[in-house]
Coordinates of C-alpha atoms in Angstrom, one line a residue:
X13 CA 84.6 120.4 127.5
X14 CA 81.4 120.7 126.0
X15 CA 78.3 122.5 127.3
X16 CA 76.4 119.1 127.1
X17 CA 79.0 116.9 128.9
X18 CA 79.2 119.5 131.6
X19 CA 75.4 119.7 132.1
X20 CA 75.5 115.7 132.3
X21 CA 78.3 115.9 135.0
X22 CA 76.2 118.5 137.0
X23 CA 73.2 116.2 137.0
X24 CA 75.3 113.0 138.0
X25 CA 77.0 114.9 140.9
X26 CA 74.0 116.3 142.2
X27 CA 72.3 112.7 142.3
X28 CA 75.3 111.5 144.1
X29 CA 75.1 114.0 146.7
X30 CA 71.7 113.3 147.2
X31 CA 72.5 109.7 147.3
X32 CA 75.2 109.8 149.7
X33 CA 73.1 112.4 151.9
X34 CA 70.2 109.6 152.0
X35 CA 72.5 106.6 152.7
X36 CA 71.7 105.1 149.0
X37 CA 75.4 104.5 148.2
X38 CA 76.9 103.6 151.6
X39 CA 78.7 100.0 151.1
X40 CA 76.3 97.4 152.7
X41 CA 73.4 99.7 153.1
X42 CA 71.4 98.2 150.2
X43 CA 70.0 94.7 149.8
X44 CA 71.4 93.4 153.2
X45 CA 70.8 89.9 154.4
X46 CA 72.9 87.8 152.1
X47 CA 74.5 85.5 154.4
X48 CA 77.6 83.8 153.3
X49 CA 77.1 80.1 152.4
X50 CA 80.6 79.1 154.0
X51 CA 81.1 79.1 157.7
X52 CA 84.9 79.3 158.6
X53 CA 86.2 76.3 160.8
X54 CA 86.7 77.2 164.5
X55 CA 85.1 77.8 168.0
X56 CA 82.8 80.7 169.0
X57 CA 84.6 83.9 169.9
X58 CA 85.2 84.0 173.8
X59 CA 84.3 87.0 176.0
X60 CA 87.7 87.8 176.2
X61 CA 88.2 87.9 172.5
X62 CA 85.0 90.0 172.0
X63 CA 86.3 92.6 174.8
X64 CA 89.6 93.0 173.0
X65 CA 87.7 93.7 169.7
X66 CA 85.6 96.4 171.5
X67 CA 89.0 98.0 172.8
X68 CA 90.6 98.0 169.5
X69 CA 87.4 99.4 167.9
X70 CA 87.6 102.4 170.3
X71 CA 91.4 102.8 170.5
X72 CA 92.9 101.9 167.2
X73 CA 92.6 103.6 163.4
X74 CA 91.0 101.9 160.4
X75 CA 92.0 104.7 158.2
X76 CA 93.0 102.4 155.3
X77 CA 89.6 101.0 155.2
X78 CA 87.9 104.3 155.3
X79 CA 88.1 105.0 151.4
X80 CA 86.8 101.8 150.2
X81 CA 83.3 103.5 149.5
X82 CA 82.2 102.0 146.1
X83 CA 80.2 98.8 146.3
X84 CA 79.9 96.5 143.3
X85 CA 78.5 92.9 142.7
X86 CA 79.4 90.8 139.7
X87 CA 80.9 87.3 139.0
X88 CA 84.1 85.6 138.3
X89 CA 84.9 82.4 136.7
X90 CA 88.5 81.0 137.5
X91 CA 90.6 81.3 134.3
X92 CA 92.1 77.9 134.8
X93 CA 88.9 76.2 135.7
X94 CA 86.0 78.3 134.3
X95 CA 83.1 76.1 135.6
X96 CA 84.3 77.2 139.0
X97 CA 82.5 80.5 139.4
X98 CA 81.5 83.0 142.1
X99 CA 79.4 85.9 143.2
X100 CA 81.8 88.5 144.0
X101 CA 81.1 91.4 146.5
X102 CA 83.6 94.3 145.5
X103 CA 84.3 96.9 148.1
X104 CA 86.4 99.5 146.3
X105 CA 88.6 102.4 146.6
X106 CA 89.2 104.8 143.5
X107 CA 92.6 105.9 144.2
X108 CA 93.0 108.0 141.0
X109 CA 91.2 108.0 137.5
X110 CA 92.9 105.1 136.3
X111 CA 93.5 102.7 139.4
X112 CA 91.0 101.4 141.8
X113 CA 91.6 98.7 144.3
X114 CA 89.1 96.3 145.7
X115 CA 88.7 93.7 148.7
X116 CA 86.1 90.9 147.6
X117 CA 83.8 89.0 149.9
X118 CA 81.2 86.4 149.4
X119 CA 78.3 88.2 150.7
X120 CA 77.4 91.7 152.0
X121 CA 76.7 91.0 155.6
X122 CA 79.0 91.3 158.8
X123 CA 79.6 87.7 158.5
X124 CA 81.0 87.8 155.0
X125 CA 84.2 85.9 154.2
X126 CA 86.9 88.1 152.5
X127 CA 88.0 85.8 149.6
X128 CA 90.2 87.9 147.2
X129 CA 91.2 91.0 145.9
X130 CA 90.9 93.0 142.7
X131 CA 92.8 96.0 141.1
X132 CA 91.3 98.0 138.3
X133 CA 92.9 99.8 135.6
X134 CA 92.0 101.9 132.7
X135 CA 92.6 101.0 129.1
X136 CA 95.3 103.5 128.9
X137 CA 97.3 102.0 132.0
X138 CA 96.6 98.3 130.6
X139 CA 98.0 99.5 127.3
X140 CA 101.2 100.4 128.7
X141 CA 101.7 96.9 130.3
X142 CA 104.4 94.4 129.3
X143 CA 102.9 91.7 127.1
X144 CA 103.4 88.9 129.5
X145 CA 101.6 90.8 132.3
X146 CA 98.4 91.6 130.2
X147 CA 97.5 87.9 130.4
X148 CA 96.5 88.4 134.1
X149 CA 94.0 91.1 133.4
X150 CA 90.4 90.4 132.4
X151 CA 88.1 92.9 130.2
X152 CA 85.0 94.4 131.8
X153 CA 82.9 95.4 128.7
X154 CA 81.3 92.1 128.8
X155 CA 80.2 92.3 132.7
X156 CA 79.1 96.2 132.0
X157 CA 77.0 95.6 128.8
X158 CA 75.5 92.2 130.0
X159 CA 74.1 94.2 133.2
X160 CA 76.0 91.6 135.2
X161 CA 78.1 94.2 137.1
X162 CA 75.6 96.2 139.3
X163 CA 76.4 99.0 142.0
X164 CA 73.4 98.3 144.4
X165 CA 71.7 101.1 146.2
X166 CA 72.3 104.2 144.0
X167 CA 70.0 105.7 141.6
X168 CA 70.1 104.4 138.0
X169 CA 71.6 107.4 136.7
X170 CA 74.5 107.3 139.2
X171 CA 75.0 103.6 138.4
X172 CA 75.0 104.0 134.6
X173 CA 77.5 106.6 134.9
X174 CA 79.9 104.9 137.0
X175 CA 79.5 102.0 134.4
X176 CA 80.4 104.2 131.5
X177 CA 83.5 105.2 133.2
X178 CA 84.4 101.6 133.5
X179 CA 83.9 100.8 130.0
X180 CA 87.0 99.5 128.6
X181 CA 88.8 99.0 132.0
X182 CA 90.6 95.7 133.1
X183 CA 90.7 93.7 136.5
X184 CA 93.4 91.8 138.0
X185 CA 91.5 89.3 140.3
X186 CA 92.9 86.8 142.7
X187 CA 90.7 84.6 144.7
X188 CA 92.7 83.3 147.8
X189 CA 89.4 81.1 149.3
X190 CA 87.0 79.0 147.5
X191 CA 83.6 80.0 149.3
X192 CA 81.5 77.9 147.0
X193 CA 79.9 78.5 144.0
X194 CA 76.6 77.4 142.5
X195 CA 76.2 73.7 143.2
X196 CA 79.5 73.3 144.7
X197 CA 80.2 73.7 148.4
X198 CA 83.1 76.0 149.5
X199 CA 86.1 74.9 151.6
X200 CA 85.9 75.8 155.5
X201 CA 89.3 77.6 155.5
X202 CA 91.4 79.4 152.5
X203 CA 93.1 76.1 151.0
X204 CA 95.5 75.4 148.2
X205 CA 96.8 78.2 145.5
X206 CA 95.3 81.4 144.8
X207 CA 92.8 81.3 141.8
X208 CA 93.2 84.0 138.9
X209 CA 89.3 85.4 138.5
X210 CA 88.4 86.3 134.8
X211 CA 85.3 87.7 133.4
X212 CA 82.2 86.7 131.3
X213 CA 82.4 87.9 127.8
X214 CA 79.4 85.9 126.4
X215 CA 75.9 84.9 127.1
X216 CA 75.6 81.7 128.5
X217 CA 78.8 81.4 129.8
X218 CA 77.7 82.0 133.7
X219 CA 76.4 78.7 135.3
X220 CA 72.7 78.3 135.0
X221 CA 71.0 80.0 137.8
X222 CA 74.1 81.9 139.2
X223 CA 72.9 85.5 137.9
X224 CA 69.1 84.7 138.5
X225 CA 69.9 83.6 142.3
X226 CA 71.8 87.0 142.8
X227 CA 69.3 89.0 140.9
X228 CA 66.5 87.3 143.2
X229 CA 68.3 87.6 146.5
X230 CA 69.1 91.2 145.9
X231 CA 66.0 92.5 143.9
X232 CA 68.0 93.2 140.7
X233 CA 66.8 93.1 137.0
X234 CA 70.1 92.3 135.3
X235 CA 68.0 92.2 131.8
X236 CA 66.6 95.7 132.3
X237 CA 70.1 96.8 133.3
X238 CA 71.3 95.5 129.9
X239 CA 68.7 97.7 127.9
X240 CA 69.4 100.6 130.0
X241 CA 73.1 100.6 129.2
X242 CA 72.5 99.5 125.4
X243 CA 73.9 103.0 124.5
X244 CA 77.1 102.3 126.2
X245 CA 78.0 100.1 123.4
X246 CA 79.2 103.2 121.4
X247 CA 82.1 103.6 123.9
X248 CA 83.3 100.0 123.8
X249 CA 86.7 99.1 122.2
X250 CA 87.9 95.8 121.1
X251 CA 89.6 94.4 124.6
X252 CA 92.1 92.0 125.3
X253 CA 91.3 88.5 126.8
X254 CA 87.6 88.6 125.5
X255 CA 88.1 85.1 124.0
X256 CA 90.3 83.6 126.4
X257 CA 87.8 81.4 127.6
X258 CA 85.7 81.0 124.5
X259 CA 84.7 77.4 124.0
X260 CA 85.2 76.1 127.4
X261 CA 82.0 75.9 128.9
X262 CA 80.4 72.8 127.5
X263 CA 77.3 74.8 126.5
X264 CA 76.0 77.2 123.7
X265 CA 77.1 80.7 124.2
X266 CA 76.3 83.9 122.2
X267 CA 78.2 87.0 121.6
X268 CA 77.3 90.3 123.4
X269 CA 77.1 93.2 121.0
X270 CA 80.1 95.5 121.2
X271 CA 82.1 93.0 123.1
X272 CA 85.0 92.2 120.8
X273 CA 88.3 90.4 121.4
X274 CA 91.4 92.6 120.0
X275 CA 92.3 89.7 117.9
X276 CA 89.3 89.8 116.0
X277 CA 89.1 93.8 115.5
X278 CA 88.1 94.5 111.9
X279 CA 86.8 91.3 111.1
X280 CA 83.2 90.9 109.7

């Protein structure tokens, strides 16, 4: 390992220790108050149900949930119906250097609805997948370089290092509940078939106002994050799936520098 790289890692770890010590990086500790738009069908909890919940909290273990300590917010268009788009709050566990697993919610409050899951793998693991399987995994470079994917509540230097680690990675996302999207109401129960989520790889693919609404609610500036991450372009390699939704949005789109489909590698 080069001395320069080690120094950068030391800085990153120092910042992260300080962040956790101050509570900055705890999931849900930043930008609270984004209530879900969808309220599940059903009656209010009875006192008996609340009592059972309190007893379970005291007596039962929630060990599988404790490692889910990374909080990310991004967006997913559905691959089979790209205009159906969701803001996705990811709570993730980095299992090892090449694999993470996330539970997805429609907001970041205690009333949030769990509406999906996502698995994240490195480029190395993706490359080893069967060709038929690869069509389920969406690329992440567009989300990162556009500034749309964010890790709220941690210092900019730590967030940028996290995004650098996720360059060239892939996600497999299934949304099991349509909890609503921009100008489209959600269902009050999980209905129908699971929907394969995808990613935005071009400017203009997201519905007008979708990113801006998230930024306003969470006090985030995606445009500024895009500028801060401009130098991550040097690490971007062509990815599978970048062009899978190309031309399917009915509006003008523009390429994001550094975001290239593997099929177009080497072309001018």
